[in-house]
């Protein structure tokens, strides 16, 4: 067994059945070099590291949360921080808890899903939101996850979240992943989402972890008839981060819009893997992703769409455009489209390029410095995916955070 898994298992709390499930996870081990799902994200360096389970509470400066309105739930190093949370304005009809859902799940089988399985085995906290049928929540629920240094230790935590919307319900969620000081912690999370018939879920996520941090997230969503799941992910921080977004459109006329911006600067390794499965008739998905690699950063993107037999009338579209802004950056993109049905419309494409010299010359001829021109062009390249965020204040916050990061990134700013 790897040093990594041994250290993570020391955080176990549970009965004999839970221990048996954990032992099965540990027995399967980590995905190896022959795993296609982990081909571009080897774990050789990580498997030799040792982490301490996060347990004690840690204080952070509340000023870090300025600008994040209520209602909000705050977790620091994987622990719910009631003093920093604010439930004012939370719709009384919805149920909100901070204890993790328990129990194994057959969807997370084998070594490829080891981190999702660890979340089912080890998570004791997480966000649980249930929106009853017909309830339309007007104010976005803010979920804040903060990583903070703690006595020089390298900590690990596991969270398991569940979001459930009943028929004709509506909810907006904004996730903020923030840094309260440099650290090298490991954040492992699993989010399970169910969107009922004719329900709407808007989901925005900004991930800006510490430069030395490691983050694994797996999102599993199921969409019922005529439901709509709309999400935007902005990945800005961390040393190693991986997000697996798997969505099953199981109801007729279900709709998914999932956009994202992926920024790998410095020596950052960023891996995003989409697995979209069209099962019912007349479903649709629109996937608009932008990647930027600079310094020695690496962006890995897998955009997988499967249209199952019987899913006639499907409309599936994927666009993944990428900018390479330095000679040592790397971008690996894999658009995959598998069709088992007739009468479908589907398109997918990926490109990797650089900023246009003509556009840079034009902007400099109008009085802009090279730095200003590069930042503006790169920022414009990232704005289209963010347009899917309907809440104006939330969209502006995401654009502002992204613009501030681009201002400091070598390559983008001509450094």
Short mmCIF file of C-alpha atoms in Angstrom, two decimals:
data_model
loop_
_atom_site.label_atom_id
_atom_site.label_comp_id
_atom_site.label_asym_id
_atom_site.label_seq_id
_atom_site.Cartn_x
_atom_site.Cartn_y
_atom_site.Cartn_z
CA UNK A 1 0.00 0.00 0.00
CA UNK A 2 1.25 3.48 -0.84
CA UNK A 3 2.35 5.93 1.85
CA UNK A 4 -0.43 8.25 0.70
CA UNK A 5 -3.24 5.75 1.25
CA UNK A 6 -1.80 4.60 4.57
CA UNK A 7 -1.79 8.17 5.87
CA UNK A 8 -5.31 8.92 4.61
CA UNK A 9 -6.70 5.79 6.24
CA UNK A 10 -5.56 6.97 9.68
CA UNK A 11 -8.53 9.33 9.70
CA UNK A 12 -11.04 6.48 9.75
CA UNK A 13 -14.03 6.66 12.08
CA UNK A 14 -16.75 4.06 11.77
CA UNK A 15 -18.04 0.57 12.41
CA UNK A 16 -16.92 -2.79 11.08
CA UNK A 17 -18.93 -2.47 7.87
CA UNK A 18 -17.40 0.92 7.17
CA UNK A 19 -13.95 -0.49 7.85
CA UNK A 20 -14.55 -3.33 5.40
CA UNK A 21 -15.51 -0.81 2.71
CA UNK A 22 -12.39 1.22 3.41
CA UNK A 23 -10.20 -1.88 3.29
CA UNK A 24 -11.64 -2.73 -0.12
CA UNK A 25 -10.76 0.76 -1.35
CA UNK A 26 -7.24 0.49 0.01
CA UNK A 27 -6.87 -2.95 -1.54
CA UNK A 28 -7.57 -1.62 -5.02
CA UNK A 29 -4.89 1.04 -4.54
CA UNK A 30 -4.18 4.03 -6.75
CA UNK A 31 -4.64 4.07 -10.54
CA UNK A 32 -1.44 3.05 -12.30
CA UNK A 33 0.30 4.24 -15.48
CA UNK A 34 -1.86 1.97 -17.65
CA UNK A 35 -5.09 3.63 -16.56
CA UNK A 36 -6.50 5.58 -19.50
CA UNK A 37 -8.47 7.86 -17.17
CA UNK A 38 -5.26 8.91 -15.38
CA UNK A 39 -2.91 8.76 -18.36
CA UNK A 40 -2.00 12.45 -18.23
CA UNK A 41 -2.03 12.84 -14.45
CA UNK A 42 0.40 10.34 -12.92
CA UNK A 43 0.34 9.99 -9.15
CA UNK A 44 3.90 8.75 -8.59
CA UNK A 45 5.02 11.81 -6.60
CA UNK A 46 1.78 12.09 -4.64
CA UNK A 47 1.69 8.44 -3.59
CA UNK A 48 4.95 8.92 -1.65
CA UNK A 49 3.58 11.82 0.41
CA UNK A 50 2.11 11.54 3.87
CA UNK A 51 -0.77 13.65 5.20
CA UNK A 52 -2.26 14.12 8.64
CA UNK A 53 -6.07 13.97 8.91
CA UNK A 54 -7.48 17.42 9.59
CA UNK A 55 -9.27 17.42 12.93
CA UNK A 56 -8.70 20.55 15.03
CA UNK A 57 -10.41 23.82 14.22
CA UNK A 58 -8.26 26.66 12.93
CA UNK A 59 -9.04 30.36 13.00
CA UNK A 60 -8.79 32.60 9.95
CA UNK A 61 -9.19 36.32 9.37
CA UNK A 62 -12.92 36.98 8.73
CA UNK A 63 -11.87 39.72 6.31
CA UNK A 64 -11.13 36.95 3.80
CA UNK A 65 -14.90 36.50 3.43
CA UNK A 66 -15.67 40.15 2.68
CA UNK A 67 -17.75 40.41 -0.45
CA UNK A 68 -19.30 36.96 -0.03
CA UNK A 69 -22.90 37.63 1.03
CA UNK A 70 -25.28 35.59 3.14
CA UNK A 71 -26.55 33.00 3.16
CA UNK A 72 -23.18 31.23 3.30
CA UNK A 73 -21.74 28.06 4.77
CA UNK A 74 -18.01 28.12 5.51
CA UNK A 75 -15.61 25.20 5.90
CA UNK A 76 -11.99 25.68 7.00
CA UNK A 77 -9.62 22.78 6.34
CA UNK A 78 -12.61 20.54 5.80
CA UNK A 79 -14.37 21.49 9.05
CA UNK A 80 -17.62 23.42 9.26
CA UNK A 81 -16.97 26.86 10.76
CA UNK A 82 -20.23 27.98 12.34
CA UNK A 83 -18.82 31.29 13.55
CA UNK A 84 -17.87 32.30 10.01
CA UNK A 85 -21.09 31.04 8.43
CA UNK A 86 -24.18 33.19 8.07
CA UNK A 87 -27.60 31.66 7.41
CA UNK A 88 -29.46 34.96 7.29
CA UNK A 89 -31.81 35.06 4.33
CA UNK A 90 -31.79 31.29 3.90
CA UNK A 91 -35.14 30.17 2.54
CA UNK A 92 -36.97 28.44 5.37
CA UNK A 93 -38.48 25.88 3.03
CA UNK A 94 -35.17 24.25 2.11
CA UNK A 95 -33.30 21.79 4.31
CA UNK A 96 -29.60 22.49 4.88
CA UNK A 97 -27.23 20.34 6.94
CA UNK A 98 -23.45 19.98 7.26
CA UNK A 99 -23.14 16.25 7.99
CA UNK A 100 -21.99 14.04 5.14
CA UNK A 101 -24.18 11.41 3.54
CA UNK A 102 -22.90 7.98 4.58
CA UNK A 103 -22.67 4.74 2.67
CA UNK A 104 -20.76 3.25 -0.24
CA UNK A 105 -21.91 3.65 -3.83
CA UNK A 106 -21.45 1.14 -6.70
CA UNK A 107 -20.73 4.02 -9.12
CA UNK A 108 -17.33 4.43 -7.50
CA UNK A 109 -15.75 1.09 -8.24
CA UNK A 110 -12.13 0.29 -9.00
CA UNK A 111 -8.85 2.14 -8.60
CA UNK A 112 -9.81 4.85 -11.09
CA UNK A 113 -12.43 6.11 -8.62
CA UNK A 114 -10.25 5.79 -5.52
CA UNK A 115 -10.65 9.38 -4.34
CA UNK A 116 -14.44 9.33 -4.70
CA UNK A 117 -14.49 6.06 -2.75
CA UNK A 118 -12.28 7.56 -0.04
CA UNK A 119 -14.81 10.36 0.29
CA UNK A 120 -17.60 7.82 0.84
CA UNK A 121 -15.43 5.96 3.37
CA UNK A 122 -13.92 8.86 5.31
CA UNK A 123 -16.08 11.99 4.93
CA UNK A 124 -17.96 12.99 8.06
CA UNK A 125 -18.97 16.48 6.96
CA UNK A 126 -20.29 18.09 3.81
CA UNK A 127 -23.11 20.24 2.51
CA UNK A 128 -26.55 18.64 2.22
CA UNK A 129 -29.24 20.73 0.58
CA UNK A 130 -32.77 19.54 -0.17
CA UNK A 131 -35.14 21.86 -2.04
CA UNK A 132 -38.75 20.66 -1.89
CA UNK A 133 -40.85 20.43 -5.04
CA UNK A 134 -42.11 23.78 -6.26
CA UNK A 135 -39.73 25.84 -4.08
CA UNK A 136 -37.86 28.54 -5.96
CA UNK A 137 -34.95 29.94 -3.94
CA UNK A 138 -34.11 33.45 -5.08
CA UNK A 139 -30.84 34.17 -3.24
CA UNK A 140 -27.76 32.12 -4.19
CA UNK A 141 -26.40 29.86 -1.47
CA UNK A 142 -22.70 30.61 -0.99
CA UNK A 143 -20.45 27.63 -0.17
CA UNK A 144 -16.99 28.67 1.00
CA UNK A 145 -14.06 26.26 1.39
CA UNK A 146 -10.87 27.71 2.89
CA UNK A 147 -7.45 26.12 3.11
CA UNK A 148 -5.28 27.49 5.94
CA UNK A 149 -1.83 26.65 7.31
CA UNK A 150 -1.87 24.82 10.64
CA UNK A 151 1.30 24.24 12.69
CA UNK A 152 3.32 23.48 9.57
CA UNK A 153 1.47 20.19 9.01
CA UNK A 154 0.34 18.81 5.66
CA UNK A 155 -3.31 18.01 6.23
CA UNK A 156 -5.92 15.99 4.34
CA UNK A 157 -9.70 16.13 4.54
CA UNK A 158 -12.64 14.51 2.78
CA UNK A 159 -16.05 16.08 2.14
CA UNK A 160 -19.17 14.55 0.65
CA UNK A 161 -21.91 16.87 -0.54
CA UNK A 162 -25.43 16.17 -1.79
CA UNK A 163 -27.74 18.62 -3.57
CA UNK A 164 -31.32 17.50 -4.30
CA UNK A 165 -33.94 19.56 -6.12
CA UNK A 166 -37.54 18.40 -6.24
CA UNK A 167 -39.81 18.86 -9.25
CA UNK A 168 -40.14 22.47 -10.44
CA UNK A 169 -37.69 23.71 -7.78
CA UNK A 170 -34.99 26.29 -8.38
CA UNK A 171 -31.65 26.93 -6.65
CA UNK A 172 -28.42 28.82 -7.33
CA UNK A 173 -25.14 27.79 -5.69
CA UNK A 174 -21.83 29.66 -5.68
CA UNK A 175 -18.69 27.80 -4.57
CA UNK A 176 -15.62 29.73 -3.44
CA UNK A 177 -12.32 27.91 -2.80
CA UNK A 178 -9.99 30.33 -1.00
CA UNK A 179 -6.55 30.51 0.61
CA UNK A 180 -5.86 31.84 4.11
CA UNK A 181 -2.08 31.35 3.83
CA UNK A 182 0.27 29.06 1.95
CA UNK A 183 -0.03 25.33 2.62
CA UNK A 184 0.41 21.91 0.99
CA UNK A 185 -2.86 20.27 2.10
CA UNK A 186 -4.96 17.70 0.20
CA UNK A 187 -8.65 18.49 -0.34
CA UNK A 188 -10.78 15.55 -1.52
CA UNK A 189 -14.48 16.09 -2.23
CA UNK A 190 -17.42 14.28 -3.78
CA UNK A 191 -20.58 16.13 -4.84
CA UNK A 192 -23.77 14.26 -5.77
CA UNK A 193 -26.56 16.20 -7.47
CA UNK A 194 -30.12 15.32 -8.41
CA UNK A 195 -32.24 17.77 -10.41
CA UNK A 196 -35.93 16.86 -10.48
CA UNK A 197 -38.42 17.24 -13.32
CA UNK A 198 -38.73 20.84 -14.59
CA UNK A 199 -36.26 21.99 -11.91
CA UNK A 200 -33.38 24.46 -12.44
CA UNK A 201 -29.96 24.45 -10.79
CA UNK A 202 -27.38 27.17 -11.43
CA UNK A 203 -23.92 26.32 -10.13
CA UNK A 204 -20.84 28.58 -10.22
CA UNK A 205 -17.47 27.47 -8.83
CA UNK A 206 -14.21 29.41 -8.43
CA UNK A 207 -11.22 27.31 -7.40
CA UNK A 208 -8.19 29.35 -6.32
CA UNK A 209 -6.25 27.07 -3.99
CA UNK A 210 -2.76 27.55 -2.55
CA UNK A 211 0.21 27.13 -4.85
CA UNK A 212 1.27 23.93 -3.09
CA UNK A 213 -2.18 22.42 -2.57
CA UNK A 214 -3.69 19.27 -4.07
CA UNK A 215 -7.40 19.01 -4.81
CA UNK A 216 -9.59 16.19 -6.12
CA UNK A 217 -13.27 16.70 -6.88
CA UNK A 218 -15.78 14.36 -8.45
CA UNK A 219 -19.24 15.64 -9.35
CA UNK A 220 -22.04 13.19 -10.17
CA UNK A 221 -25.29 14.69 -11.46
CA UNK A 222 -28.55 13.18 -12.72
CA UNK A 223 -31.10 15.26 -14.62
CA UNK A 224 -34.79 14.38 -14.77
CA UNK A 225 -37.36 15.28 -17.42
CA UNK A 226 -37.23 18.90 -18.67
CA UNK A 227 -34.73 19.88 -15.99
CA UNK A 228 -31.89 22.33 -16.56
CA UNK A 229 -28.46 22.21 -14.92
CA UNK A 230 -26.25 25.19 -15.70
CA UNK A 231 -22.73 25.48 -14.28
CA UNK A 232 -19.50 27.40 -14.78
CA UNK A 233 -16.13 26.36 -13.33
CA UNK A 234 -13.13 28.68 -13.07
CA UNK A 235 -9.88 26.93 -12.11
CA UNK A 236 -7.15 29.33 -10.97
CA UNK A 237 -5.01 27.79 -8.22
CA UNK A 238 -3.31 24.79 -6.65
CA UNK A 239 -0.29 22.68 -7.58
CA UNK A 240 -2.37 19.68 -8.69
CA UNK A 241 -6.12 19.73 -9.18
CA UNK A 242 -8.46 17.31 -10.90
CA UNK A 243 -12.21 17.61 -11.43
CA UNK A 244 -14.33 14.81 -12.86
CA UNK A 245 -17.74 16.06 -13.94
CA UNK A 246 -20.14 13.24 -14.81
CA UNK A 247 -23.72 14.06 -15.83
CA UNK A 248 -26.47 11.64 -16.82
CA UNK A 249 -29.44 13.09 -18.69
CA UNK A 250 -32.04 10.47 -17.81
CA UNK A 251 -35.24 12.44 -18.45
CA UNK A 252 -36.67 13.50 -21.80
CA UNK A 253 -35.76 17.11 -22.75
CA UNK A 254 -33.24 17.46 -19.92
CA UNK A 255 -30.66 20.15 -20.57
CA UNK A 256 -27.07 20.70 -19.45
CA UNK A 257 -24.90 23.78 -19.96
CA UNK A 258 -21.42 23.31 -18.48
CA UNK A 259 -18.73 25.89 -19.21
CA UNK A 260 -15.30 26.50 -17.75
CA UNK A 261 -12.02 28.41 -17.76
CA UNK A 262 -8.83 26.51 -16.96
CA UNK A 263 -5.66 28.45 -16.11
CA UNK A 264 -2.41 26.54 -15.52
CA UNK A 265 0.45 28.89 -14.64
CA UNK A 266 3.82 28.34 -12.99
CA UNK A 267 4.21 24.57 -12.56
CA UNK A 268 0.55 23.90 -12.03
CA UNK A 269 -1.07 20.68 -13.28
CA UNK A 270 -4.80 20.99 -13.96
CA UNK A 271 -6.92 18.03 -15.09
CA UNK A 272 -10.62 18.34 -16.02
CA UNK A 273 -12.54 15.32 -17.23
CA UNK A 274 -16.12 15.48 -18.52
CA UNK A 275 -18.32 12.41 -18.89
CA UNK A 276 -21.73 13.41 -20.30
CA UNK A 277 -24.22 10.62 -20.94
CA UNK A 278 -27.41 11.21 -22.94
CA UNK A 279 -29.90 8.48 -22.10
CA UNK A 280 -33.37 9.94 -22.75
CA UNK A 281 -34.90 11.51 -25.86
CA UNK A 282 -34.55 15.14 -26.96
CA UNK A 283 -31.87 16.02 -24.41
CA UNK A 284 -29.18 18.64 -25.01
CA UNK A 285 -25.79 19.70 -23.71
CA UNK A 286 -23.67 22.74 -24.47
CA UNK A 287 -20.06 22.56 -23.27
CA UNK A 288 -17.87 25.64 -23.76
CA UNK A 289 -14.38 25.45 -22.27
CA UNK A 290 -11.30 27.66 -22.50
CA UNK A 291 -7.78 26.65 -21.40
CA UNK A 292 -4.66 28.71 -20.86
CA UNK A 293 -1.17 27.33 -20.25
CA UNK A 294 1.79 29.49 -19.31
CA UNK A 295 5.10 29.09 -17.51
CA UNK A 296 5.53 25.34 -17.07
CA UNK A 297 1.83 24.79 -16.46
CA UNK A 298 -0.10 21.89 -17.93
CA UNK A 299 -3.80 21.75 -18.82
CA UNK A 300 -5.40 18.34 -19.36
CA UNK A 301 -8.95 18.31 -20.72
CA UNK A 302 -11.08 15.30 -21.62
CA UNK A 303 -14.48 16.12 -23.07
CA UNK A 304 -16.45 12.89 -23.31
CA UNK A 305 -20.01 12.75 -24.69
CA UNK A 306 -21.91 9.49 -25.10
CA UNK A 307 -25.32 9.33 -26.79
CA UNK A 308 -26.92 6.04 -25.84
CA UNK A 309 -29.23 3.94 -27.97
CA UNK A 310 -32.74 5.37 -27.87
CA UNK A 311 -31.58 8.92 -27.09
CA UNK A 312 -32.96 10.20 -30.40
CA UNK A 313 -33.29 13.93 -30.80
CA UNK A 314 -30.16 14.64 -28.78
CA UNK A 315 -28.31 17.91 -29.45
CA UNK A 316 -24.76 17.77 -28.05
CA UNK A 317 -22.05 20.37 -28.62
CA UNK A 318 -18.53 20.71 -27.22
CA UNK A 319 -16.02 23.48 -27.89
CA UNK A 320 -12.60 23.50 -26.25
CA UNK A 321 -10.23 26.30 -27.30
CA UNK A 322 -6.83 26.76 -25.69
CA UNK A 323 -4.01 29.31 -25.56
CA UNK A 324 -0.35 28.37 -25.13
CA UNK A 325 1.46 31.44 -23.82
CA UNK A 326 4.93 30.01 -23.19
CA UNK A 327 7.26 27.52 -24.83
CA UNK A 328 7.31 25.23 -21.78
CA UNK A 329 3.57 25.06 -21.13
CA UNK A 330 1.57 22.04 -22.27
CA UNK A 331 -2.06 21.44 -23.18
CA UNK A 332 -3.55 18.00 -23.82
CA UNK A 333 -7.13 18.02 -25.09
CA UNK A 334 -9.26 14.99 -25.94
CA UNK A 335 -12.73 15.60 -27.37
CA UNK A 336 -14.56 12.26 -27.50
CA UNK A 337 -17.98 11.70 -29.07
CA UNK A 338 -19.65 8.27 -29.06
CA UNK A 339 -23.06 7.90 -30.76
CA UNK A 340 -25.32 4.86 -30.50
CA UNK A 341 -28.55 6.58 -31.59
CA UNK A 342 -30.11 7.86 -34.80
CA UNK A 343 -31.50 11.31 -35.54
CA UNK A 344 -29.06 13.30 -33.40
CA UNK A 345 -27.16 16.53 -33.84
CA UNK A 346 -23.66 16.52 -32.39
CA UNK A 347 -20.49 18.52 -32.85
CA UNK A 348 -17.22 18.67 -30.98
CA UNK A 349 -13.92 20.37 -31.56
CA UNK A 350 -10.71 21.46 -29.89
CA UNK A 351 -7.96 23.90 -30.84
CA UNK A 352 -4.63 24.95 -29.36
CA UNK A 353 -3.02 28.21 -30.45
CA UNK A 354 -1.36 31.44 -29.38
CA UNK A 355 -2.38 35.08 -29.16
CA UNK A 356 -2.66 36.58 -32.62
CA UNK A 357 0.28 38.81 -33.45
CA UNK A 358 -1.96 40.97 -35.61
CA UNK A 359 -4.29 41.68 -32.73
CA UNK A 360 -1.37 42.47 -30.43
CA UNK A 361 0.10 44.84 -33.02
CA UNK A 362 -3.24 46.59 -33.51
CA UNK A 363 -3.74 47.17 -29.78
CA UNK A 364 -0.19 48.42 -29.31
CA UNK A 365 -0.65 50.79 -32.22
CA UNK A 366 -3.52 52.31 -30.25
CA UNK A 367 -1.26 53.18 -27.34
CA UNK A 368 -1.40 50.06 -25.17
CA UNK A 369 1.74 48.48 -23.80
CA UNK A 370 2.50 44.88 -24.72
CA UNK A 371 1.55 43.84 -21.18
CA UNK A 372 -1.80 45.62 -21.33
CA UNK A 373 -2.54 44.20 -24.78
CA UNK A 374 -1.76 40.62 -23.75
CA UNK A 375 -3.88 40.85 -20.59
CA UNK A 376 -6.86 42.33 -22.42
CA UNK A 377 -6.76 39.78 -25.24
CA UNK A 378 -6.43 36.88 -22.82
CA UNK A 379 -9.24 38.20 -20.66
CA UNK A 380 -11.49 38.53 -23.71
CA UNK A 381 -10.68 34.93 -24.60
CA UNK A 382 -12.11 33.78 -21.25
CA UNK A 383 -15.31 35.83 -21.06
CA UNK A 384 -17.62 33.75 -23.26
CA UNK A 385 -17.89 30.78 -20.87
CA UNK A 386 -18.75 33.10 -17.97
CA UNK A 387 -21.74 34.54 -19.84
CA UNK A 388 -23.73 31.46 -18.76
CA UNK A 389 -23.90 32.79 -15.18
CA UNK A 390 -27.29 34.52 -14.99
CA UNK A 391 -26.83 36.27 -11.64
CA UNK A 392 -25.16 39.63 -12.53
CA UNK A 393 -23.38 40.08 -9.20
CA UNK A 394 -22.02 36.55 -9.26
CA UNK A 395 -20.88 36.85 -12.87
CA UNK A 396 -19.13 40.13 -12.10
CA UNK A 397 -17.38 38.58 -9.10
CA UNK A 398 -16.09 35.71 -11.24
CA UNK A 399 -14.91 38.07 -13.98
CA UNK A 400 -13.15 40.27 -11.43
CA UNK A 401 -11.36 37.34 -9.76
CA UNK A 402 -10.28 35.97 -13.12
CA UNK A 403 -9.07 39.36 -14.36
CA UNK A 404 -7.05 39.92 -11.17
CA UNK A 405 -5.35 36.54 -11.58
CA UNK A 406 -4.55 37.16 -15.25
CA UNK A 407 -2.89 40.45 -14.27
CA UNK A 408 -0.32 38.59 -12.20
CA UNK A 409 0.41 35.58 -14.41
CA UNK A 410 3.69 35.46 -16.29
CA UNK A 411 3.15 34.94 -20.01
CA UNK A 412 -0.31 36.48 -19.91
CA UNK A 413 1.22 39.74 -18.72
CA UNK A 414 4.27 39.40 -20.93
CA UNK A 415 6.60 38.47 -18.06
#
